[in-house]
Tab-separated table of C-alpha atoms in Angstrom:
chain	number	residue	atom	x	y	z
A	504	UNK	CA	0.000	0.000	0.000
A	505	UNK	CA	1.454	3.314	-1.078
A	506	UNK	CA	1.987	6.280	1.229
A	507	UNK	CA	-0.777	8.100	-0.596
A	508	UNK	CA	-3.238	5.268	0.029
A	509	UNK	CA	-2.297	5.169	3.730
A	510	UNK	CA	-2.943	8.934	3.989
A	511	UNK	CA	-6.281	8.485	2.260
A	512	UNK	CA	-7.266	5.856	4.868
A	513	UNK	CA	-6.372	8.257	7.672
A	514	UNK	CA	-8.274	11.053	5.969
A	515	UNK	CA	-11.323	8.822	5.585
A	516	UNK	CA	-11.058	7.806	9.263
A	517	UNK	CA	-10.857	11.429	10.357
A	518	UNK	CA	-13.739	12.380	8.086
A	519	UNK	CA	-15.843	9.515	9.479
A	520	UNK	CA	-15.088	10.541	13.080
A	521	UNK	CA	-15.917	14.141	12.303
A	522	UNK	CA	-19.155	13.191	10.550
A	523	UNK	CA	-20.139	10.829	13.381
A	524	UNK	CA	-19.548	13.279	16.201
A	525	UNK	CA	-21.205	16.156	14.334
A	526	UNK	CA	-24.273	14.029	13.577
A	527	UNK	CA	-24.548	12.923	17.209
A	528	UNK	CA	-24.229	16.548	18.387
A	529	UNK	CA	-27.003	17.586	15.978
A	530	UNK	CA	-29.233	14.694	17.042
A	531	UNK	CA	-28.582	15.454	20.739
A	532	UNK	CA	-29.907	18.978	20.222
A	533	UNK	CA	-33.411	17.516	19.770
A	534	UNK	CA	-34.949	15.986	22.933
A	535	UNK	CA	-36.885	13.323	21.030
A	536	UNK	CA	-33.589	11.662	19.990
A	537	UNK	CA	-31.908	11.428	23.379
A	538	UNK	CA	-33.383	8.129	24.537
A	539	UNK	CA	-32.478	6.391	21.266
A	540	UNK	CA	-28.941	7.757	21.441
A	541	UNK	CA	-28.527	6.551	25.006
A	542	UNK	CA	-29.867	3.096	24.161
A	543	UNK	CA	-27.395	2.919	21.289
A	544	UNK	CA	-24.529	3.360	23.783
A	545	UNK	CA	-23.483	6.733	22.450
A	546	UNK	CA	-21.815	7.757	25.740
A	547	UNK	CA	-19.140	5.080	25.483
A	548	UNK	CA	-18.562	5.994	21.813
A	549	UNK	CA	-18.126	9.689	22.577
A	550	UNK	CA	-15.771	9.260	25.542
A	551	UNK	CA	-12.627	8.279	23.553
A	552	UNK	CA	-13.312	11.125	21.131
A	553	UNK	CA	-12.683	13.564	23.989
A	554	UNK	CA	-9.028	12.510	23.653
A	555	UNK	CA	-8.999	12.737	19.855
A	556	UNK	CA	-5.989	14.333	18.192
A	557	UNK	CA	-8.258	16.629	16.180
A	558	UNK	CA	-9.449	19.594	18.308
A	559	UNK	CA	-12.761	20.043	16.479
A	560	UNK	CA	-13.659	16.395	17.145
A	561	UNK	CA	-12.816	16.825	20.864
A	562	UNK	CA	-14.902	19.955	21.044
A	563	UNK	CA	-17.910	18.507	19.189
A	564	UNK	CA	-17.823	15.321	21.311
A	565	UNK	CA	-17.942	17.475	24.453
A	566	UNK	CA	-20.783	19.529	22.981
A	567	UNK	CA	-22.771	16.354	22.228
A	568	UNK	CA	-22.212	15.058	25.785
A	569	UNK	CA	-23.288	18.407	27.219
A	570	UNK	CA	-26.494	18.405	25.209
A	571	UNK	CA	-27.311	14.879	26.340
A	572	UNK	CA	-26.502	15.595	30.007
A	573	UNK	CA	-28.546	18.777	29.864
A	574	UNK	CA	-31.684	16.861	28.900
A	575	UNK	CA	-32.349	14.922	32.116
A	576	UNK	CA	-30.713	13.594	35.266
A	577	UNK	CA	-30.534	10.002	33.961
A	578	UNK	CA	-28.305	11.079	31.082
A	579	UNK	CA	-26.296	13.342	33.391
A	580	UNK	CA	-25.779	10.377	35.705
A	581	UNK	CA	-24.641	8.292	32.747
A	582	UNK	CA	-21.948	10.908	32.071
A	583	UNK	CA	-20.787	10.600	35.686
A	584	UNK	CA	-20.836	6.788	35.666
A	585	UNK	CA	-19.049	6.735	32.323
A	586	UNK	CA	-16.030	8.317	34.035
A	587	UNK	CA	-16.155	11.195	31.564
A	588	UNK	CA	-15.837	14.077	34.054
A	589	UNK	CA	-12.178	13.542	35.051
A	590	UNK	CA	-11.109	13.817	31.420
A	591	UNK	CA	-13.062	17.039	30.980
A	592	UNK	CA	-11.597	18.494	34.182
A	593	UNK	CA	-8.073	17.580	33.075
A	594	UNK	CA	-8.620	19.273	29.711
A	595	UNK	CA	-10.026	22.407	31.343
A	596	UNK	CA	-6.931	22.805	33.500
A	597	UNK	CA	-4.513	22.322	30.581
A	598	UNK	CA	-2.970	25.536	29.267
A	599	UNK	CA	-2.726	24.232	25.699
A	600	UNK	CA	-6.368	23.193	25.374
A	601	UNK	CA	-8.268	25.207	22.776
A	602	UNK	CA	-10.756	27.751	24.095
A	603	UNK	CA	-13.637	26.171	22.137
A	604	UNK	CA	-13.009	22.851	23.845
A	605	UNK	CA	-12.771	24.527	27.249
A	606	UNK	CA	-16.154	26.155	26.671
A	607	UNK	CA	-17.670	22.804	25.655
A	608	UNK	CA	-16.109	21.026	28.655
A	609	UNK	CA	-17.489	23.665	31.054
A	610	UNK	CA	-20.878	23.235	29.363
A	611	UNK	CA	-20.832	19.510	30.188
A	612	UNK	CA	-19.975	20.231	33.841
A	613	UNK	CA	-22.817	22.749	34.007
A	614	UNK	CA	-25.264	20.360	32.317
A	615	UNK	CA	-24.470	17.615	34.828
A	616	UNK	CA	-24.457	19.894	37.901
A	617	UNK	CA	-27.778	21.571	37.204
A	618	UNK	CA	-30.026	18.561	37.909
A	619	UNK	CA	-29.497	17.821	41.600
A	620	UNK	CA	-27.196	18.438	44.597
A	621	UNK	CA	-25.894	14.876	44.227
A	622	UNK	CA	-24.826	15.386	40.613
A	623	UNK	CA	-23.350	18.801	41.447
A	624	UNK	CA	-21.386	17.132	44.246
A	625	UNK	CA	-20.085	14.567	41.743
A	626	UNK	CA	-18.785	17.454	39.626
A	627	UNK	CA	-17.081	18.968	42.695
A	628	UNK	CA	-15.644	15.592	43.742
A	629	UNK	CA	-13.843	15.152	40.442
A	630	UNK	CA	-11.884	18.370	41.043
A	631	UNK	CA	-13.909	20.589	38.725
A	632	UNK	CA	-13.796	23.692	40.920
A	633	UNK	CA	-10.027	24.122	40.665
A	634	UNK	CA	-10.236	23.711	36.898
A	635	UNK	CA	-13.118	26.225	36.697
A	636	UNK	CA	-11.113	28.727	38.753
A	637	UNK	CA	-8.298	28.425	36.207
A	638	UNK	CA	-10.857	29.020	33.444
A	639	UNK	CA	-12.097	32.165	35.206
A	640	UNK	CA	-8.542	33.517	34.905
A	641	UNK	CA	-8.407	32.858	31.153
A	642	UNK	CA	-8.065	35.771	28.767
A	643	UNK	CA	-10.988	34.663	26.592
A	644	UNK	CA	-14.337	36.045	27.895
A	645	UNK	CA	-16.268	33.093	26.414
A	646	UNK	CA	-14.265	30.621	28.519
A	647	UNK	CA	-14.809	32.775	31.616
A	648	UNK	CA	-18.536	32.911	30.903
A	649	UNK	CA	-18.791	29.124	30.492
A	650	UNK	CA	-16.877	28.584	33.752
A	651	UNK	CA	-18.981	31.120	35.674
A	652	UNK	CA	-22.135	29.446	34.410
A	653	UNK	CA	-20.972	26.029	35.639
A	654	UNK	CA	-20.063	27.539	39.015
A	655	UNK	CA	-23.513	29.146	39.260
A	656	UNK	CA	-25.217	25.789	38.654
A	657	UNK	CA	-23.106	24.126	41.336
A	658	UNK	CA	-23.639	26.852	43.946
A	659	UNK	CA	-27.398	27.225	43.570
A	660	UNK	CA	-28.323	23.872	45.144
A	661	UNK	CA	-27.378	24.311	48.800
A	662	UNK	CA	-25.090	26.022	51.306
A	663	UNK	CA	-22.594	23.145	51.370
A	664	UNK	CA	-21.941	23.298	47.617
A	665	UNK	CA	-21.920	27.088	47.726
A	666	UNK	CA	-19.309	26.974	50.489
A	667	UNK	CA	-17.202	24.615	48.379
A	668	UNK	CA	-17.345	27.194	45.571
A	669	UNK	CA	-16.295	29.955	47.978
A	670	UNK	CA	-13.461	27.843	49.388
A	671	UNK	CA	-12.112	27.358	45.862
A	672	UNK	CA	-11.527	31.127	45.680
A	673	UNK	CA	-14.181	31.845	43.091
A	674	UNK	CA	-15.849	34.970	44.533
A	675	UNK	CA	-13.087	37.568	43.891
A	676	UNK	CA	-12.778	36.272	40.312
A	677	UNK	CA	-16.538	36.615	39.765
A	678	UNK	CA	-16.376	40.194	41.033
A	679	UNK	CA	-13.649	40.847	38.461
A	680	UNK	CA	-15.881	39.268	35.801
A	681	UNK	CA	-18.745	41.696	36.478
A	682	UNK	CA	-16.298	44.506	35.735
A	683	UNK	CA	-15.457	43.100	32.284
A	684	UNK	CA	-16.945	44.885	29.244
A	685	UNK	CA	-18.773	41.808	27.852
A	686	UNK	CA	-22.464	41.927	28.824
A	687	UNK	CA	-22.928	38.139	28.655
A	688	UNK	CA	-20.059	37.606	31.109
A	689	UNK	CA	-21.430	40.282	33.458
A	690	UNK	CA	-24.840	38.554	33.464
A	691	UNK	CA	-23.513	35.098	34.319
A	692	UNK	CA	-21.095	36.395	36.961
A	693	UNK	CA	-23.882	38.371	38.676
A	694	UNK	CA	-26.092	35.272	38.553
A	695	UNK	CA	-23.340	33.181	40.167
A	696	UNK	CA	-22.871	35.756	42.952
A	697	UNK	CA	-26.636	35.657	43.541
A	698	UNK	CA	-26.591	31.844	43.758
A	699	UNK	CA	-23.718	31.909	46.246
A	700	UNK	CA	-25.166	34.652	48.468
A	701	UNK	CA	-28.679	33.274	48.798
A	702	UNK	CA	-28.033	30.376	51.175
A	703	UNK	CA	-26.789	31.959	54.405
A	704	UNK	CA	-25.679	35.231	56.049
A	705	UNK	CA	-22.085	33.952	56.107
A	706	UNK	CA	-22.027	33.273	52.358
A	707	UNK	CA	-23.659	36.645	51.654
A	708	UNK	CA	-21.017	38.300	53.829
A	709	UNK	CA	-18.287	36.620	51.792
A	710	UNK	CA	-19.727	38.195	48.648
A	711	UNK	CA	-20.030	41.574	50.389
A	712	UNK	CA	-16.436	41.435	51.652
A	713	UNK	CA	-15.111	41.282	48.083
A	714	UNK	CA	-16.716	44.638	47.289
A	715	UNK	CA	-19.439	43.141	45.089
A	716	UNK	CA	-22.200	45.552	46.188
A	717	UNK	CA	-20.530	48.659	44.758
A	718	UNK	CA	-19.918	47.008	41.384
A	719	UNK	CA	-23.461	45.606	41.215
A	720	UNK	CA	-24.895	49.003	42.162
A	721	UNK	CA	-23.145	50.617	39.182
A	722	UNK	CA	-25.134	48.412	36.794
A	723	UNK	CA	-28.699	49.014	38.030
A	724	UNK	CA	-29.504	51.354	35.144
A	725	UNK	CA	-27.687	49.354	32.471
A	726	UNK	CA	-29.872	49.160	29.328
A	727	UNK	CA	-29.545	45.349	29.147
A	728	UNK	CA	-32.641	43.817	30.762
A	729	UNK	CA	-31.108	40.376	31.356
A	730	UNK	CA	-28.170	41.936	33.181
A	731	UNK	CA	-30.494	44.050	35.339
A	732	UNK	CA	-32.461	40.926	36.275
A	733	UNK	CA	-29.309	39.310	37.642
A	734	UNK	CA	-28.032	42.481	39.331
A	735	UNK	CA	-31.263	43.034	41.270
A	736	UNK	CA	-31.481	39.329	42.079
A	737	UNK	CA	-27.949	39.384	43.525
A	738	UNK	CA	-28.618	42.539	45.568
A	739	UNK	CA	-31.844	41.079	46.990
A	740	UNK	CA	-30.163	37.738	47.840
A	741	UNK	CA	-27.510	39.711	49.737
A	742	UNK	CA	-29.925	42.134	51.447
A	743	UNK	CA	-32.332	39.489	52.723
A	744	UNK	CA	-30.026	38.014	55.350
A	745	UNK	CA	-29.451	40.744	57.935
A	746	UNK	CA	-29.862	44.387	58.845
A	747	UNK	CA	-26.142	45.045	58.373
A	748	UNK	CA	-25.923	43.822	54.784
A	749	UNK	CA	-29.269	45.445	53.904
A	750	UNK	CA	-27.888	48.756	55.172
A	751	UNK	CA	-24.781	48.262	53.037
A	752	UNK	CA	-26.961	47.753	49.961
A	753	UNK	CA	-28.890	50.960	50.720
A	754	UNK	CA	-25.644	52.856	51.402
A	755	UNK	CA	-24.481	51.984	47.886
A	756	UNK	CA	-26.853	54.794	46.794
A	757	UNK	CA	-29.101	52.601	44.676
A	758	UNK	CA	-32.142	54.721	45.635
A	759	UNK	CA	-34.068	56.461	44.224
A	760	UNK	CA	-32.603	55.300	40.875
A	761	UNK	CA	-33.763	51.726	41.527
A	762	UNK	CA	-37.410	52.851	41.675
A	763	UNK	CA	-37.246	53.789	37.975
A	764	UNK	CA	-36.828	50.083	37.214
A	765	UNK	CA	-40.241	49.302	38.751
A	766	UNK	CA	-41.558	50.560	35.399
A	767	UNK	CA	-39.075	48.570	33.302
A	768	UNK	CA	-40.600	46.867	30.219
A	769	UNK	CA	-39.135	43.532	31.409
A	770	UNK	CA	-41.396	41.963	34.047
A	771	UNK	CA	-38.552	39.967	35.610
A	772	UNK	CA	-36.593	43.175	36.169
A	773	UNK	CA	-39.668	44.712	37.815
A	774	UNK	CA	-40.239	41.652	39.992
A	775	UNK	CA	-36.603	41.494	41.113
A	776	UNK	CA	-36.635	45.204	41.993
A	777	UNK	CA	-39.792	44.732	44.070
A	778	UNK	CA	-38.153	41.709	45.729
A	779	UNK	CA	-35.080	43.801	46.587
A	780	UNK	CA	-37.238	46.532	48.151
A	781	UNK	CA	-39.179	43.894	50.096
A	782	UNK	CA	-35.965	42.344	51.446
A	783	UNK	CA	-34.732	45.753	52.617
A	784	UNK	CA	-37.967	46.938	54.240
A	785	UNK	CA	-38.581	43.734	56.192
A	786	UNK	CA	-35.658	44.282	58.557
A	787	UNK	CA	-36.251	47.491	60.544
A	788	UNK	CA	-38.479	50.601	60.785
A	789	UNK	CA	-35.439	52.723	59.900
A	790	UNK	CA	-34.816	50.887	56.614
A	791	UNK	CA	-38.524	51.039	55.798
A	792	UNK	CA	-38.533	54.776	56.517
A	793	UNK	CA	-35.673	55.297	54.072
A	794	UNK	CA	-37.708	53.561	51.359
A	795	UNK	CA	-40.792	55.628	52.248
A	796	UNK	CA	-38.746	58.858	52.133
A	797	UNK	CA	-37.513	58.200	48.585
A	798	UNK	CA	-41.052	57.480	47.344
A	799	UNK	CA	-40.763	53.702	47.466
A	800	UNK	CA	-44.253	52.991	48.804
A	801	UNK	CA	-46.020	55.038	46.131
A	802	UNK	CA	-43.799	53.465	43.442
A	803	UNK	CA	-44.617	49.933	44.614
A	804	UNK	CA	-48.352	50.723	44.700
A	805	UNK	CA	-48.129	51.922	41.091
A	806	UNK	CA	-46.217	48.742	40.280
A	807	UNK	CA	-49.042	46.623	41.731
A	808	UNK	CA	-51.487	48.437	39.487
A	809	UNK	CA	-49.381	47.612	36.426
A	810	UNK	CA	-48.762	43.953	37.311
A	811	UNK	CA	-50.641	40.682	37.551
A	812	UNK	CA	-50.095	37.279	39.168
A	813	UNK	CA	-46.861	36.277	40.883
A	814	UNK	CA	-45.140	39.464	39.736
A	815	UNK	CA	-47.353	41.276	42.262
A	816	UNK	CA	-46.348	39.104	45.209
A	817	UNK	CA	-43.136	40.850	46.362
A	818	UNK	CA	-44.874	44.253	46.117
A	819	UNK	CA	-47.812	43.059	48.213
A	820	UNK	CA	-45.450	41.677	50.847
A	821	UNK	CA	-43.347	44.843	50.823
A	822	UNK	CA	-46.404	46.932	51.788
A	823	UNK	CA	-47.149	44.462	54.580
A	824	UNK	CA	-43.599	44.640	55.913
A	825	UNK	CA	-43.575	48.443	55.881
A	826	UNK	CA	-46.910	48.566	57.716
A	827	UNK	CA	-45.746	46.017	60.299
A	828	UNK	CA	-43.117	48.270	61.824
A	829	UNK	CA	-45.126	51.223	63.171
A	830	UNK	CA	-48.356	53.241	63.095
A	831	UNK	CA	-46.691	55.992	61.053
A	832	UNK	CA	-45.338	53.621	58.423
A	833	UNK	CA	-48.700	51.860	58.157
A	834	UNK	CA	-50.307	55.289	57.702
A	835	UNK	CA	-47.818	56.025	54.910
A	836	UNK	CA	-49.184	52.955	53.074
A	837	UNK	CA	-52.760	54.164	53.658
A	838	UNK	CA	-52.065	57.744	52.547
A	839	UNK	CA	-50.461	56.469	49.345
A	840	UNK	CA	-53.725	54.601	48.580
A	841	UNK	CA	-52.167	51.229	49.287
A	842	UNK	CA	-55.340	49.803	50.824
A	843	UNK	CA	-57.478	50.340	47.737
A	844	UNK	CA	-54.769	48.812	45.511
A	845	UNK	CA	-54.479	45.767	47.790
A	846	UNK	CA	-58.276	45.419	47.665
A	847	UNK	CA	-58.019	45.271	43.867
A	848	UNK	CA	-55.320	42.584	44.151
A	849	UNK	CA	-57.528	40.548	46.492
A	850	UNK	CA	-60.388	40.812	44.005
A	851	UNK	CA	-58.388	40.038	40.860
A	852	UNK	CA	-55.933	37.344	41.897
A	853	UNK	CA	-56.848	33.663	41.643
A	854	UNK	CA	-53.873	32.000	43.342
A	855	UNK	CA	-54.371	31.238	47.034
A	856	UNK	CA	-50.808	32.136	48.027
A	857	UNK	CA	-51.178	35.641	46.558
A	858	UNK	CA	-54.531	36.115	48.297
A	859	UNK	CA	-52.949	34.882	51.549
A	860	UNK	CA	-50.131	37.430	51.260
A	861	UNK	CA	-52.677	40.187	50.565
A	862	UNK	CA	-54.775	39.190	53.573
A	863	UNK	CA	-51.626	39.223	55.720
A	864	UNK	CA	-50.734	42.711	54.428
A	865	UNK	CA	-54.225	43.996	55.339
A	866	UNK	CA	-53.755	42.615	58.841
A	867	UNK	CA	-50.449	44.479	59.228
A	868	UNK	CA	-51.994	47.764	58.046
A	869	UNK	CA	-55.226	47.625	60.059
A	870	UNK	CA	-53.988	46.295	63.386
A	871	UNK	CA	-52.526	49.527	64.785
A	872	UNK	CA	-55.333	51.961	65.669
A	873	UNK	CA	-59.060	52.553	64.982
A	874	UNK	CA	-58.019	54.969	62.228
A	875	UNK	CA	-55.932	52.301	60.509
A	876	UNK	CA	-58.717	49.736	60.907
A	877	UNK	CA	-61.262	52.151	59.441
A	878	UNK	CA	-59.085	52.677	56.359
A	879	UNK	CA	-59.242	48.935	55.713
A	880	UNK	CA	-62.935	48.694	56.638
A	881	UNK	CA	-64.121	51.399	54.222
A	882	UNK	CA	-62.406	49.530	51.367
A	883	UNK	CA	-65.022	46.795	51.965
A	884	UNK	CA	-62.335	44.275	52.818
A	885	UNK	CA	-64.123	42.558	55.751
A	886	UNK	CA	-66.638	40.580	53.623
A	887	UNK	CA	-63.842	39.445	51.281
A	888	UNK	CA	-61.651	38.249	54.137
A	889	UNK	CA	-64.611	36.507	55.749
A	890	UNK	CA	-65.512	34.740	52.503
A	891	UNK	CA	-61.917	33.550	52.032
A	892	UNK	CA	-61.859	32.246	55.609
A	893	UNK	CA	-65.174	30.403	55.247
A	894	UNK	CA	-64.590	29.097	51.706
A	895	UNK	CA	-63.836	25.357	51.867
A	896	UNK	CA	-61.938	25.697	48.582
A	897	UNK	CA	-59.410	28.053	50.200
A	898	UNK	CA	-56.047	26.587	51.199
A	899	UNK	CA	-55.315	26.132	54.903
A	900	UNK	CA	-52.754	28.928	54.780
A	901	UNK	CA	-55.226	31.307	53.132
A	902	UNK	CA	-57.936	30.472	55.672
A	903	UNK	CA	-55.510	30.989	58.554
A	904	UNK	CA	-54.192	34.304	57.242
A	905	UNK	CA	-57.675	35.650	56.406
A	906	UNK	CA	-58.900	34.709	59.889
A	907	UNK	CA	-55.896	36.241	61.647
A	908	UNK	CA	-56.086	39.452	59.597
A	909	UNK	CA	-59.823	39.789	60.215
A	910	UNK	CA	-59.428	39.330	63.968
A	911	UNK	CA	-56.497	41.741	64.299
A	912	UNK	CA	-58.310	44.491	62.367
A	913	UNK	CA	-61.654	43.918	64.113
A	914	UNK	CA	-60.017	44.321	67.498
A	915	UNK	CA	-59.167	47.917	66.551
A	916	UNK	CA	-62.179	48.759	64.386
A	917	UNK	CA	-64.754	51.201	65.756
A	918	UNK	CA	-66.318	51.992	62.386
A	919	UNK	CA	-69.748	50.442	63.016
A	920	UNK	CA	-71.215	50.566	59.460
A	921	UNK	CA	-68.501	48.084	58.396
A	922	UNK	CA	-69.016	45.888	61.461
A	923	UNK	CA	-72.798	45.545	61.272
A	924	UNK	CA	-72.994	43.239	58.211
A	925	UNK	CA	-70.733	40.817	60.075
A	926	UNK	CA	-73.431	40.386	62.738
A	927	UNK	CA	-75.403	38.413	60.161
A	928	UNK	CA	-72.567	36.520	58.429
A	929	UNK	CA	-69.708	35.841	60.836
A	930	UNK	CA	-69.258	32.536	62.690
A	931	UNK	CA	-69.109	32.676	66.481
A	932	UNK	CA	-65.292	32.861	66.743
A	933	UNK	CA	-65.314	36.029	64.598
A	934	UNK	CA	-68.658	37.291	65.868
A	935	UNK	CA	-67.372	37.686	69.414
A	936	UNK	CA	-64.824	40.269	68.199
A	937	UNK	CA	-67.562	42.152	66.344
A	938	UNK	CA	-69.860	42.169	69.409
A	939	UNK	CA	-66.923	43.269	71.563
A	940	UNK	CA	-66.357	46.345	69.377
A	941	UNK	CA	-70.053	47.304	69.554
A	942	UNK	CA	-69.913	46.956	73.344
A	943	UNK	CA	-67.008	49.445	73.393
A	944	UNK	CA	-68.526	52.051	71.058
A	945	UNK	CA	-72.256	52.117	71.852
A	946	UNK	CA	-71.997	53.358	75.476
A	947	UNK	CA	-70.356	56.569	74.236
A	948	UNK	CA	-72.285	57.335	71.032
A	949	UNK	CA	-76.023	58.123	71.135
A	950	UNK	CA	-76.349	58.411	67.345
A	951	UNK	CA	-74.758	54.994	66.948
A	952	UNK	CA	-77.189	53.547	69.511
A	953	UNK	CA	-80.183	54.899	67.613
A	954	UNK	CA	-78.861	53.604	64.310
A	955	UNK	CA	-78.115	50.238	65.892
A	956	UNK	CA	-81.789	49.891	66.822
A	957	UNK	CA	-83.285	51.141	63.542
A	958	UNK	CA	-80.938	49.047	61.372
A	959	UNK	CA	-81.891	45.830	63.155
A	960	UNK	CA	-78.568	45.384	64.914
A	961	UNK	CA	-80.053	45.269	68.413
A	962	UNK	CA	-82.611	42.699	67.295
A	963	UNK	CA	-79.867	40.546	65.778
A	964	UNK	CA	-77.830	40.690	68.994
A	965	UNK	CA	-80.830	39.419	70.989
A	966	UNK	CA	-81.030	36.406	68.677
A	967	UNK	CA	-77.464	35.305	69.401
A	968	UNK	CA	-77.364	32.209	71.568
A	969	UNK	CA	-74.424	32.587	73.917
A	970	UNK	CA	-73.296	30.422	76.811
A	971	UNK	CA	-74.017	32.075	80.170
A	972	UNK	CA	-70.821	33.547	81.569
A	973	UNK	CA	-69.008	33.422	78.204
A	974	UNK	CA	-67.116	36.421	76.842
A	975	UNK	CA	-69.684	36.973	74.103
A	976	UNK	CA	-72.520	36.943	76.660
A	977	UNK	CA	-70.661	39.610	78.646
A	978	UNK	CA	-70.398	41.750	75.511
A	979	UNK	CA	-74.122	41.272	74.778
A	980	UNK	CA	-74.976	42.323	78.349
A	981	UNK	CA	-72.837	45.452	77.932
A	982	UNK	CA	-74.710	46.311	74.715
A	983	UNK	CA	-78.110	45.705	76.320
A	984	UNK	CA	-77.160	48.017	79.183
A	985	UNK	CA	-76.906	50.841	76.648
A	986	UNK	CA	-80.680	50.722	76.000
A	987	UNK	CA	-83.884	51.015	78.075
A	988	UNK	CA	-85.076	47.663	79.329
A	989	UNK	CA	-88.357	47.819	77.400
A	990	UNK	CA	-86.468	48.376	74.106
A	991	UNK	CA	-84.304	45.331	74.743
A	992	UNK	CA	-87.383	43.258	75.622
A	993	UNK	CA	-89.201	44.504	72.535
A	994	UNK	CA	-86.453	43.174	70.252
A	995	UNK	CA	-85.924	39.947	72.161
A	996	UNK	CA	-87.097	36.711	70.455
A	997	UNK	CA	-90.640	35.694	71.544
A	998	UNK	CA	-91.619	39.142	72.804
A	999	UNK	CA	-94.292	39.571	70.121
A	1000	UNK	CA	-95.882	36.281	71.228
A	1001	UNK	CA	-95.841	37.512	74.812
A	1002	UNK	CA	-97.666	40.674	73.748
A	1003	UNK	CA	-100.245	38.633	71.825
A	1004	UNK	CA	-100.841	36.470	74.889
A	1005	UNK	CA	-101.428	39.603	76.925
A	1006	UNK	CA	-103.968	40.734	74.346
A	1007	UNK	CA	-105.672	37.344	74.521
A	1008	UNK	CA	-105.816	37.550	78.304
A	1009	UNK	CA	-106.831	41.211	78.447
A	1010	UNK	CA	-110.378	41.883	79.567
A	1011	UNK	CA	-111.693	45.279	78.431
A	1012	UNK	CA	-113.441	47.338	81.144
């Protein structure tokens, strides 16, 4: 066989390998093919091609494996069991490996790690973090991006994996990545910082200690929506853990500029901004007051009006947190027309968890003083809360939150026109709070007493069957003591029959 013929054989072999690996990569891009490929034993056929002398074959083999592993955890597990990860990690750490192959190798690690903590741990156990750190120090931004993405997928599962990422020295490199000019790299690095910070105060503090807040704060008005999503997510995952880190986020001078993003065209940007504001306001009255002072409450109320569904949830909770802290902050929510907007949310939303959050927010607003309770009452919220509590279709959490909110507001409410309908509709455990409020107000208000009689309220109270000596009986006695005895008797059940008997027994002179 001539030299030329031998070369032709090698060329044909290379062409066949190239065609095979490219075809598999194309087939792996379509989910309907993955099971057939796995059954055909494609994993074991691709593994040796990771060591191929031709770089494009190496790279395409890695790409095919990544696409398969990305599809489901069974295929990802097959990659682990096929002993493929160590080879990928070795190639990542090699200085001479082509950047395209490094990107494909990092993609495989990410695709395996994303499915479960166990698979992410398998990636860590094969030494991937050290190799990914080396990739973060590469000159090529695409390699850095691929490495940061893999790190993000490892860190997001739990605190243990996140700590392993931190221990590998990743965080300072990610902070350098968010300062790079490439938008795609900034996005992924911010996402990774968010995934690290979310698990515990200690991990969040590690991110803070590298100076991440200042660099994230500089990007809040970046025109790229996907970057803003990740920036606000990272800031909220940092701020949620403690007063100290929340104060550091606020001190980065992100307000009032952040409020502009509550009107961003991208709903995920808007939601993440509302989440950030919620995480700041929940901590202390002082932090809530800062948000109020920059117009945050009014901005969030406008945001609720422009949103629907789960996007509303962080805004609803933010108003509840602000109102929780003090009478003045709750009044700030009321003055900004927060109650009427929450009433609209309660009416429009279908999901029980959103209704439950809204009911909770009402409870926080109305529980302070009679004035606060009246603001909730005049929005006709009581019947809605009562219906949610009594509705057997409501979730347990919704029933519990509606009941608690109703009780806490009723205990402060002295606005009788809103209380009276509850005399006819409320069950005994709610009714006692309603009767209690009437027993407090009627002794001091003659107009209310007259109206209570003419509207049928006094008659309804006489019809309530209460245990002698019970709290509700005491309240009824206090109400009855506000009226002449003959009036009380007149509206008592059976009195008309008593009168008729007297007529029957009366003998005219």
